[in-house]
Short mmCIF file of C-alpha atoms in Angstrom, two decimals:
data_model
loop_
_atom_site.label_atom_id
_atom_site.label_comp_id
_atom_site.label_asym_id
_atom_site.label_seq_id
_atom_site.Cartn_x
_atom_site.Cartn_y
_atom_site.Cartn_z
CA MET X 203 -13.33 31.40 -9.81
CA ILE X 204 -11.44 34.27 -7.79
CA GLY X 205 -12.79 37.65 -8.88
CA THR X 206 -16.16 36.20 -9.89
CA LEU X 207 -19.06 38.37 -8.86
CA TYR X 208 -22.35 37.13 -7.87
CA PHE X 209 -25.15 39.81 -8.82
CA LEU X 210 -28.64 40.27 -7.46
CA ALA X 211 -30.55 42.43 -9.46
CA VAL X 212 -33.01 44.57 -7.62
CA LEU X 213 -35.23 46.23 -10.12
CA SER X 214 -38.05 48.69 -10.06
CA SER X 215 -40.78 49.39 -12.74
CA THR X 216 -44.05 51.07 -13.12
CA THR X 217 -44.91 49.61 -16.49
CA ALA X 218 -48.58 48.77 -17.23
CA TRP X 219 -47.90 45.38 -16.17
CA GLY X 220 -47.32 46.39 -12.63
CA ARG X 221 -44.74 46.16 -10.13
CA ALA X 222 -43.07 42.61 -9.45
CA GLY X 223 -43.13 41.57 -5.95
CA LEU X 224 -39.39 40.99 -5.61
CA TRP X 225 -38.37 44.19 -7.21
CA SER X 226 -37.70 47.48 -5.39
CA GLU X 227 -38.21 50.99 -6.46
CA GLY X 228 -35.90 53.88 -6.60
CA ARG X 229 -36.54 57.71 -7.25
CA ASN X 230 -34.50 60.30 -9.01
CA GLU X 231 -36.07 63.65 -7.94
CA THR X 232 -34.17 65.91 -10.63
CA GLY X 233 -36.09 68.61 -12.23
CA GLY X 234 -39.02 67.98 -10.21
CA GLY X 235 -39.74 64.86 -12.04
CA SER X 236 -39.41 61.29 -11.16
CA GLU X 237 -37.64 58.34 -13.09
CA ASP X 238 -37.62 54.77 -12.35
CA ARG X 239 -34.22 53.56 -11.50
CA CYS X 240 -32.61 49.81 -11.89
CA THR X 241 -30.27 49.21 -9.04
CA CYS X 242 -27.90 46.32 -8.98
CA ASP X 243 -26.32 44.97 -5.72
CA ALA X 244 -23.08 42.93 -6.03
CA PHE X 245 -21.96 40.47 -3.31
CA LEU X 246 -18.67 38.93 -3.13
CA PRO X 247 -18.68 35.19 -2.43
CA THR X 248 -17.82 34.58 1.38
CA ALA X 249 -14.82 32.53 0.34
CA THR X 250 -12.79 32.76 -2.77
CA PHE X 251 -11.14 29.86 -4.53
CA PRO X 252 -7.39 29.58 -3.64
CA ILE X 253 -5.89 29.63 -6.92
CA LYS X 254 -2.53 30.19 -5.44
CA ASP X 255 -2.71 26.75 -3.77
CA LEU X 256 -3.77 25.07 -6.99
CA VAL X 257 -0.91 26.67 -8.81
CA GLU X 258 1.69 25.74 -6.36
CA LEU X 259 0.33 22.09 -6.51
CA GLU X 260 0.57 22.12 -10.42
CA GLN X 261 4.10 23.52 -10.09
CA ALA X 262 5.08 20.82 -7.58
CA ALA X 263 3.62 18.14 -9.80
CA VAL X 264 5.85 19.28 -12.71
CA GLU X 265 8.95 19.36 -10.37
CA ILE X 266 8.42 15.93 -9.01
CA SER X 267 7.73 14.54 -12.41
CA HIS X 268 11.01 16.12 -13.66
CA GLN X 269 12.74 14.50 -10.54
CA LEU X 270 11.12 11.11 -11.29
CA GLU X 271 12.46 11.19 -15.00
CA LEU X 272 16.07 11.71 -13.70
CA GLU X 273 15.82 8.99 -11.03
CA MET X 274 14.16 6.59 -13.65
CA GLY X 275 17.29 7.41 -15.83
CA LYS X 276 19.61 6.65 -13.04
CA VAL X 277 17.69 3.25 -12.41
CA GLU X 278 18.31 2.23 -15.90
CA GLU X 279 22.03 3.12 -15.38
CA TYR X 280 21.96 1.26 -12.19
CA GLU X 281 20.81 -1.86 -14.06
CA SER X 282 23.52 -1.48 -16.73
CA LYS X 283 26.12 -1.15 -14.26
CA LEU X 284 25.06 -3.94 -11.99
CA THR X 285 25.05 -6.36 -14.96
CA SER X 286 28.56 -5.14 -15.91
CA TYR X 287 29.74 -5.65 -12.38
CA ALA X 288 28.17 -9.15 -11.90
CA GLU X 289 30.05 -10.22 -15.30
CA LYS X 290 33.31 -8.95 -13.75
CA ILE X 291 32.77 -10.78 -10.61
CA ALA X 292 31.89 -13.91 -12.31
CA THR X 293 35.26 -13.58 -14.41
CA LEU X 294 37.21 -12.91 -11.44
CA THR X 295 35.80 -15.89 -9.55
CA ALA X 296 36.64 -18.19 -12.31
CA GLU X 297 40.16 -16.84 -12.47
CA ILE X 298 40.67 -17.33 -8.66
CA ASP X 299 39.41 -20.77 -8.96
CA LYS X 300 41.87 -21.70 -11.65
CA MET X 301 44.63 -19.98 -9.56
CA GLU X 302 43.74 -22.25 -6.58
CA LYS X 303 43.77 -25.28 -8.57
CA ASN X 304 46.85 -24.59 -10.46
CA PRO X 305 48.97 -22.33 -8.31
CA ASP X 306 52.25 -23.28 -10.31
CA ASN X 307 50.96 -21.63 -13.37
CA TYR X 308 50.80 -18.13 -11.98
CA ASN X 309 53.39 -15.82 -10.65
CA ASP X 310 53.25 -13.10 -8.18
CA ALA X 311 52.52 -10.37 -10.81
CA ASP X 312 49.50 -12.43 -11.98
CA MET X 313 48.21 -12.51 -8.51
CA GLU X 314 48.89 -8.89 -7.90
CA ASP X 315 46.83 -7.94 -11.05
CA VAL X 316 43.83 -9.98 -9.61
CA LYS X 317 43.96 -8.30 -6.51
CA VAL X 318 43.94 -4.97 -8.19
CA GLU X 319 41.02 -5.86 -10.33
CA ILE X 320 39.21 -7.09 -7.25
CA LYS X 321 39.75 -3.75 -5.44
CA GLN X 322 38.38 -1.90 -8.32
CA VAL X 323 35.35 -3.91 -8.40
CA GLU X 324 34.92 -3.29 -4.71
CA ALA X 325 35.15 0.38 -5.18
CA LEU X 326 32.92 0.45 -8.03
CA ILE X 327 30.36 -1.44 -5.89
CA LYS X 328 30.74 0.69 -2.96
CA ASP X 329 30.07 3.67 -5.30
CA LEU X 330 27.04 1.99 -6.43
CA GLN X 331 25.64 1.55 -3.13
CA LEU X 332 26.12 5.03 -2.06
CA SER X 333 24.16 6.05 -5.51
CA ILE X 334 21.27 3.63 -4.61
CA SER X 335 21.20 5.06 -1.16
CA GLY X 336 20.83 8.58 -2.53
CA SER X 337 18.06 7.41 -4.84
CA THR X 338 16.10 5.85 -1.82
CA ALA X 339 16.21 9.15 0.07
CA VAL X 340 15.04 10.90 -3.17
CA PHE X 341 12.14 8.50 -3.24
CA GLU X 342 11.12 8.92 0.46
CA SER X 343 11.24 12.81 -0.12
CA LEU X 344 8.91 12.43 -3.14
CA GLN X 345 6.47 10.19 -1.26
CA THR X 346 6.36 12.71 1.48
CA GLN X 347 5.71 15.46 -0.97
CA ILE X 348 2.94 13.63 -2.78
CA THR X 349 1.17 12.76 0.50
CA ALA X 350 1.03 16.46 1.39
CA MET X 351 -0.35 17.02 -2.01
CA VAL X 352 -3.13 14.43 -1.54
CA GLU X 353 -4.20 16.14 1.76
CA THR X 354 -4.35 19.54 0.00
CA LEU X 355 -6.29 18.25 -2.91
CA ASN X 356 -8.77 16.41 -0.74
CA LYS X 357 -9.48 19.60 1.12
CA LEU X 358 -9.85 21.54 -2.10
CA GLU X 359 -12.33 18.92 -3.38
CA LYS X 360 -14.46 19.03 -0.11
CA THR X 361 -14.73 22.86 -0.10
CA TYR X 362 -14.61 23.92 -3.90
CA ASP X 363 -15.88 22.71 -7.30
CA LYS X 364 -14.38 19.28 -7.82
CA ASN X 365 -14.27 19.74 -11.58
CA LEU X 366 -11.77 22.67 -11.08
CA VAL X 367 -9.51 20.36 -9.11
CA LEU X 368 -9.86 17.39 -11.32
CA ALA X 369 -7.01 18.48 -13.92
CA THR X 370 -4.36 18.91 -11.08
CA ARG X 371 -5.47 15.58 -9.54
CA ARG X 372 -5.05 13.66 -12.52
CA GLU X 373 -1.56 15.17 -12.98
CA TYR X 374 -0.73 14.15 -9.49
CA ILE X 375 -1.96 10.71 -10.11
CA GLU X 376 0.29 10.52 -13.08
CA VAL X 377 3.18 11.56 -11.04
CA GLN X 378 2.39 8.98 -8.24
CA ALA X 379 1.93 6.25 -10.68
CA GLN X 380 5.43 6.87 -12.10
CA LEU X 381 6.95 7.13 -8.60
CA GLU X 382 5.08 3.78 -7.69
CA ASP X 383 6.63 2.22 -10.71
CA CYS X 384 10.08 3.69 -10.30
CA GLU X 385 10.12 2.59 -6.64
CA ARG X 386 9.01 -1.05 -7.72
CA ARG X 387 11.73 -1.07 -10.23
CA HIS X 388 14.32 0.16 -7.59
CA GLN X 389 12.97 -2.37 -5.15
CA GLU X 390 13.16 -5.19 -7.34
CA LEU X 391 16.63 -4.27 -8.46
CA PHE X 392 18.26 -3.60 -5.30
CA ASN X 393 16.34 -5.51 -2.74
CA PRO X 394 17.11 -9.08 -3.51
CA ASN X 395 15.90 -10.08 -0.05
CA ILE X 396 12.10 -9.82 -1.15
CA GLY X 397 10.94 -13.40 -1.11
CA SER X 398 13.51 -14.38 1.37
CA CYS X 399 13.13 -15.53 5.04
CA ALA X 400 16.72 -15.17 5.94
CA HIS X 401 15.98 -12.77 8.76
CA THR X 402 15.05 -12.88 12.57
CA GLY X 403 11.95 -10.80 11.97
CA ILE X 404 10.66 -7.36 11.86
CA THR X 405 12.80 -4.63 13.39
CA ARG X 406 10.79 -1.36 12.25
CA ILE X 407 7.74 -0.36 10.51
CA GLY X 408 7.81 3.04 8.33
CA THR X 409 5.40 5.85 8.55
CA PRO X 410 1.77 5.42 7.00
CA ILE X 411 1.75 6.04 3.30
CA VAL X 412 -1.69 7.35 2.48
CA SER X 413 -2.71 6.60 -0.91
CA HIS X 414 -6.19 7.67 -1.48
CA LEU X 415 -9.61 7.57 -0.18
CA ASN X 416 -11.52 4.46 -1.45
CA ALA X 417 -13.16 4.06 -4.89
CA HIS X 418 -16.32 5.26 -3.63
CA LEU X 419 -14.75 8.46 -2.51
CA SER X 420 -16.80 8.17 0.64
CA THR X 421 -15.73 8.21 4.32
CA SER X 422 -18.83 6.20 5.26
CA TYR X 423 -17.21 3.03 3.65
CA LYS X 424 -15.25 2.36 6.81
CA TYR X 425 -15.36 -1.40 6.50
CA GLY X 426 -13.21 -3.26 3.96
CA GLY X 427 -9.87 -4.17 2.52
CA TRP X 428 -7.39 -3.49 -0.31
CA GLY X 429 -4.07 -4.76 -1.68
CA LYS X 430 -2.39 -6.93 -4.26
CA ASP X 431 -2.48 -10.58 -5.05
CA SER X 432 0.06 -12.27 -2.61
CA LYS X 433 0.71 -15.05 -5.26
CA PRO X 434 -0.13 -13.34 -8.61
CA ILE X 435 -0.78 -15.25 -11.79
CA PRO X 436 1.04 -14.23 -14.87
CA ASP X 437 0.23 -10.81 -16.41
CA ARG X 438 -1.47 -9.75 -12.98
CA GLU X 439 1.60 -8.87 -11.07
CA SER X 440 0.82 -5.11 -11.04
CA MET X 441 -3.10 -5.90 -10.33
CA TYR X 442 -4.73 -4.23 -7.05
CA TRP X 443 -7.97 -5.35 -5.44
CA PHE X 444 -10.54 -3.32 -3.15
CA SER X 445 -13.72 -4.07 -1.45
CA GLY X 446 -15.44 -1.64 0.97
CA LYS X 447 -18.74 -1.52 2.72
CA THR X 448 -20.59 0.64 5.40
CA GLY X 449 -20.69 -2.64 7.56
CA ALA X 450 -18.44 -5.46 8.24
CA SER X 451 -19.29 -7.66 5.39
CA ILE X 452 -18.16 -8.51 1.82
CA SER X 453 -20.57 -9.17 -1.23
CA ASP X 454 -18.39 -7.73 -4.06
CA ILE X 455 -14.84 -6.96 -5.02
CA ARG X 456 -13.24 -4.68 -7.60
CA PHE X 457 -9.95 -5.22 -9.66
CA TYR X 458 -7.61 -2.71 -11.05
CA THR X 459 -4.89 -3.33 -13.62
CA ASN X 460 -2.37 -1.08 -11.77
CA TYR X 461 -1.78 1.35 -9.12
CA LYS X 462 -2.87 4.62 -11.34
CA ASN X 463 -6.20 2.99 -12.20
CA LEU X 464 -6.75 2.04 -8.64
CA ILE X 465 -6.36 5.77 -7.42
CA LEU X 466 -8.60 6.91 -10.60
CA GLY X 467 -11.06 4.37 -9.55
CA ASN X 468 -11.07 2.74 -13.11
CA HIS X 469 -11.53 -0.98 -12.29
CA PHE X 470 -11.42 -3.58 -15.20
CA GLN X 471 -13.48 -6.32 -13.38
CA HIS X 472 -16.25 -6.22 -10.63
CA TYR X 473 -17.41 -9.29 -9.11
CA THR X 474 -20.53 -9.77 -7.04
CA LEU X 475 -20.72 -12.79 -4.79
CA SER X 476 -23.63 -15.13 -5.56
CA SER X 477 -26.52 -15.34 -3.18
CA GLY X 478 -25.81 -17.72 -0.49
CA TRP X 479 -21.94 -17.03 -0.76
CA THR X 480 -21.78 -13.51 0.68
CA GLY X 481 -19.24 -13.07 3.51
CA THR X 482 -18.97 -11.27 6.78
CA GLY X 483 -16.02 -9.75 8.68
CA ASN X 484 -13.12 -7.80 6.82
CA ASN X 485 -10.02 -9.95 7.09
CA TYR X 486 -10.17 -11.48 3.40
CA ILE X 487 -7.30 -11.58 1.04
CA VAL X 488 -6.66 -12.49 -2.74
CA ARG X 489 -3.97 -15.07 -3.45
CA ASP X 490 -3.45 -17.05 -6.66
CA ASN X 491 -6.41 -15.25 -8.25
CA THR X 492 -8.76 -16.55 -5.42
CA LEU X 493 -10.63 -14.58 -2.85
CA TYR X 494 -10.42 -16.07 0.80
CA TYR X 495 -12.95 -14.70 3.12
CA GLN X 496 -15.21 -15.62 6.17
CA LEU X 497 -18.55 -17.14 4.97
CA TYR X 498 -21.71 -15.79 6.79
CA SER X 499 -23.64 -18.90 6.73
CA PRO X 500 -22.56 -21.67 7.45
CA PHE X 501 -20.07 -19.95 9.82
CA GLY X 502 -16.74 -21.11 8.20
CA LEU X 503 -14.06 -20.46 5.51
CA GLY X 504 -14.98 -19.64 1.87
CA LYS X 505 -13.21 -19.13 -1.18
CA TYR X 506 -13.91 -18.11 -4.69
CA ASN X 507 -11.74 -18.75 -7.56
CA PHE X 508 -11.90 -16.06 -10.28
CA THR X 509 -10.27 -18.05 -12.88
CA SER X 510 -12.52 -21.01 -12.72
CA SER X 511 -15.65 -19.26 -11.22
CA LYS X 512 -15.92 -21.94 -8.67
CA TYR X 513 -16.76 -21.57 -4.78
CA ALA X 514 -15.54 -23.79 -2.00
CA SER X 515 -16.14 -23.77 1.78
CA ARG X 516 -14.80 -25.40 4.82
CA VAL X 517 -16.11 -25.64 8.34
CA ILE X 518 -13.44 -25.63 11.23
CA PRO X 519 -15.15 -27.64 14.14
CA GLY X 520 -14.67 -25.83 17.37
CA ALA X 521 -14.15 -22.33 15.90
CA SER X 522 -16.21 -19.73 17.59
CA SER X 523 -18.10 -16.91 16.45
CA ARG X 524 -17.96 -15.20 19.88
CA PHE X 525 -14.24 -13.87 19.51
CA SER X 526 -13.37 -11.12 17.21
CA TYR X 527 -10.76 -7.99 17.15
CA THR X 528 -11.42 -5.05 19.28
CA ASN X 529 -11.53 -2.78 16.03
CA SER X 530 -14.58 -4.65 14.37
CA GLY X 531 -16.99 -7.45 14.85
CA ASN X 532 -17.42 -10.57 12.85
CA GLN X 533 -13.49 -10.88 12.35
CA ASN X 534 -13.44 -14.35 13.73
CA PHE X 535 -11.50 -15.69 10.85
CA ASP X 536 -8.48 -13.77 9.87
CA PHE X 537 -6.88 -15.06 6.55
CA ALA X 538 -3.15 -14.17 5.85
CA ALA X 539 -0.68 -15.19 3.33
CA ASP X 540 3.22 -14.97 3.57
CA GLU X 541 6.30 -16.69 1.92
CA THR X 542 5.46 -19.92 3.12
CA GLY X 543 1.86 -20.08 1.98
CA LEU X 544 -1.68 -19.46 3.39
CA TRP X 545 -2.88 -19.22 7.02
CA VAL X 546 -6.02 -18.35 8.98
CA THR X 547 -6.09 -17.41 12.59
CA TYR X 548 -9.36 -17.88 15.01
CA ALA X 549 -10.24 -18.63 18.48
CA SER X 550 -12.31 -21.17 20.14
CA GLU X 551 -14.45 -21.92 23.20
CA GLU X 552 -12.10 -24.87 23.98
CA SER X 553 -9.01 -22.38 23.65
CA SER X 554 -10.99 -19.86 25.87
CA GLY X 555 -10.51 -17.07 23.27
CA LEU X 556 -6.97 -17.66 22.75
CA MET X 557 -5.76 -17.19 19.14
CA ILE X 558 -5.19 -20.39 17.14
CA ILE X 559 -2.99 -20.38 13.94
CA ALA X 560 -3.95 -22.72 11.18
CA LYS X 561 -2.00 -23.64 7.95
CA ILE X 562 -4.10 -24.10 4.98
CA ASP X 563 -3.44 -26.37 2.16
CA GLU X 564 -4.64 -24.42 -0.85
CA PRO X 565 -5.54 -27.15 -3.33
CA SER X 566 -7.64 -29.07 -0.78
CA PHE X 567 -8.52 -25.96 1.37
CA GLY X 568 -8.07 -28.20 4.41
CA VAL X 569 -6.17 -27.56 7.67
CA VAL X 570 -2.63 -28.98 7.86
CA GLU X 571 -1.39 -28.22 11.21
CA GLU X 572 -2.41 -25.85 14.02
CA TRP X 573 -0.71 -24.04 16.89
CA THR X 574 -2.45 -22.50 20.07
CA THR X 575 -0.94 -19.04 21.17
CA SER X 576 -1.19 -17.26 24.65
CA VAL X 577 -2.67 -14.18 23.17
CA TYR X 578 -6.69 -13.43 23.92
CA LYS X 579 -8.05 -12.47 20.62
CA PRO X 580 -10.44 -9.85 21.87
CA GLY X 581 -7.84 -7.81 23.39
CA VAL X 582 -5.94 -7.28 20.16
CA SER X 583 -6.59 -5.21 17.10
CA ASN X 584 -5.19 -7.55 14.48
CA ALA X 585 -2.52 -9.98 13.34
CA PHE X 586 -0.56 -10.92 10.31
CA MET X 587 2.00 -13.64 9.14
CA VAL X 588 5.52 -13.27 7.88
CA CYS X 589 7.76 -16.14 6.98
CA GLY X 590 5.65 -18.59 9.17
CA VAL X 591 5.72 -15.95 12.08
CA LEU X 592 2.59 -14.57 13.64
CA TYR X 593 2.83 -10.95 14.49
CA VAL X 594 0.07 -9.55 16.82
CA VAL X 595 -1.01 -5.99 17.01
CA ARG X 596 -2.50 -3.94 19.77
CA THR X 597 -3.62 -0.33 20.14
CA ILE X 598 -1.55 1.81 22.38
CA ASP X 599 -3.35 5.24 22.08
CA ILE X 600 -5.39 7.27 19.52
CA ASN X 601 -2.40 7.47 17.15
CA THR X 602 -0.27 4.58 17.77
CA GLU X 603 -0.48 0.78 17.20
CA GLU X 604 2.22 -1.65 18.41
CA ILE X 605 3.36 -5.20 17.41
CA PHE X 606 3.91 -6.80 20.90
CA TYR X 607 3.85 -10.51 20.27
CA LYS X 608 5.48 -13.12 18.03
CA PHE X 609 4.82 -16.89 17.58
CA ASP X 610 7.14 -18.72 15.41
CA THR X 611 5.42 -21.73 14.05
CA LYS X 612 8.79 -23.54 12.91
CA THR X 613 10.14 -23.56 16.63
CA LYS X 614 6.80 -23.02 18.53
CA GLU X 615 8.42 -20.25 20.36
CA GLU X 616 6.61 -17.17 21.46
CA SER X 617 8.27 -13.91 22.56
CA TYR X 618 6.99 -10.23 23.40
CA VAL X 619 8.36 -7.24 21.72
CA SER X 620 7.78 -3.49 20.99
CA ILE X 621 7.46 -2.34 17.50
CA PRO X 622 5.20 0.77 17.38
CA PHE X 623 3.76 2.51 14.32
CA GLU X 624 1.62 5.24 13.44
CA ARG X 625 -1.94 4.94 12.48
CA PHE X 626 -3.54 7.38 9.87
CA GLN X 627 -6.92 7.49 11.28
CA ASP X 628 -8.85 6.46 14.23
CA LYS X 629 -9.86 2.64 13.48
CA TYR X 630 -8.86 0.14 10.77
CA SER X 631 -10.68 -3.07 9.64
CA ASN X 632 -7.97 -4.68 7.62
CA LEU X 633 -4.28 -5.15 8.15
CA ASP X 634 -2.22 -7.84 6.00
CA TYR X 635 1.27 -8.55 4.82
CA ASN X 636 2.04 -9.07 1.19
CA PRO X 637 5.33 -11.11 0.38
CA THR X 638 5.51 -9.72 -3.14
CA ASP X 639 6.71 -6.46 -2.01
CA GLN X 640 7.22 -6.90 1.89
CA LYS X 641 4.66 -4.21 2.79
CA LEU X 642 1.79 -4.10 5.07
CA TYR X 643 -1.59 -2.94 3.73
CA MET X 644 -4.02 -1.28 5.92
CA TYR X 645 -7.74 -0.15 5.27
CA ASN X 646 -7.87 2.87 7.67
CA ASP X 647 -11.37 4.32 8.02
CA GLY X 648 -12.02 4.36 4.13
CA TYR X 649 -8.42 5.08 3.14
CA TYR X 650 -5.74 3.07 1.51
CA VAL X 651 -2.63 3.01 3.64
CA THR X 652 0.78 1.12 3.29
CA TYR X 653 3.66 0.60 5.45
CA HIS X 654 7.37 -0.28 4.65
CA LEU X 655 8.85 -3.03 6.66
CA TRP X 656 12.66 -3.50 7.95
CA PHE X 657 13.86 -6.85 8.86
CA ASN X 658 16.88 -8.13 10.77
CA HIS X 659 18.63 -9.88 7.82
CA THR X 660 20.86 -12.72 8.87
CA ALA X 661 22.17 -13.65 5.30
CA THR X 662 22.56 -11.91 2.15
CA THR X 663 21.86 -13.20 -1.58
CA THR X 664 24.38 -10.97 -3.21
CA VAL X 665 28.14 -11.70 -3.65
CA GLU X 666 30.26 -9.42 -1.42
CA PRO X 667 33.71 -8.43 -2.72
CA GLN X 668 35.23 -9.18 0.76
CA MET X 669 34.55 -12.65 0.07
CA LEU X 670 36.47 -12.69 -3.38
CA LEU X 671 39.40 -10.90 -1.56
CA SER X 672 39.64 -13.88 0.94
CA LYS X 673 40.23 -16.06 -1.92
CA SER X 674 42.93 -14.26 -3.47
CA PRO X 675 46.47 -15.50 -2.56
#
């Protein structure tokens, strides 16, 4: 603690027991006599605990929590308004249909009234859209503040007593869990495009959002993966998973009921793969409560269903163990999941190291169809699938990755693009897209990292007031 003194007692004595070896003797020469004197030297610590930083973090956590309460109240208000507006739109649509079918039953005044109501609803929706945009900006600001808090807390924990920082860290975790829940509700309510492939692809990737150091709280666990089930079973929609190692392999996996428990490291299940079923590489995923991963021996595809506790394997003839990503060895099979199902990419001697996309039938665990790309696998850092399109990533410099290549399995067309994004740490071993929230999940030198994605949407799933206006007479 600040102000704490560390004392070293340097004592002297001439008792019958003799002088202790580590004691020192002082003399008081008053009155011609002598007295033994006890001296005590005090040494201030070389570094004092920065209590000011901790207080500022605590105050920031309280302020962020207050802001979150306000925003969550707004989300509930948005839900109510959205329901009300949807009912008004449905009523107006029905009224317009009647007018179109029986125009003689309505006069100009009736039609003018409907026009006024449509314009009113349009104004209300525009106002709601502005409110939503304001909330989105608040969420982004809060996330930035929380990321800064994480970095400060990590520094404090490395330098000072972790127990002293624990209380503040728990407060921060509570706040971040609230933010995650509020963002999820906001996203589900106002992003109807989740699950839709009515877009022409990714246009932008957000800045890295660093959640936490891995569950082992060790930077030596540089290899691994984390994320959410891409096709969660009922009551596990909020579940997260994590597996980490000091080498490129997988032998166990942990599950967490929600984001808060993931950050706290409180897993509710811990599975260890049976002997003979351990895996290699780091490009594994969880889908439909099933782990898909690369088998060590025999070289091939493996899966373990956590519901039935059953293993299965599949060998792909021609697949080579010689071609891996630049970031890590043994990443020969890369599993991916998107809105259209389960995939795996690999390379073969026949393809001369070019990446091959394979669509997997989940029940049979067999390959349905394959496509060969023009990308040399050892020259890229990772890849993932979105809506049946392969996105391939390469390293640009020490801080930057770039999506540079796309292959559309529906049209068999390939194209070169440039979508750069920032990397938090030097290297990463796992990068996967999750269709349930349209985020990228990266395991970056032991840290949990996510990215928001932006798409070029070509269609909308919401009713536009302008469409209603076109129907009015």
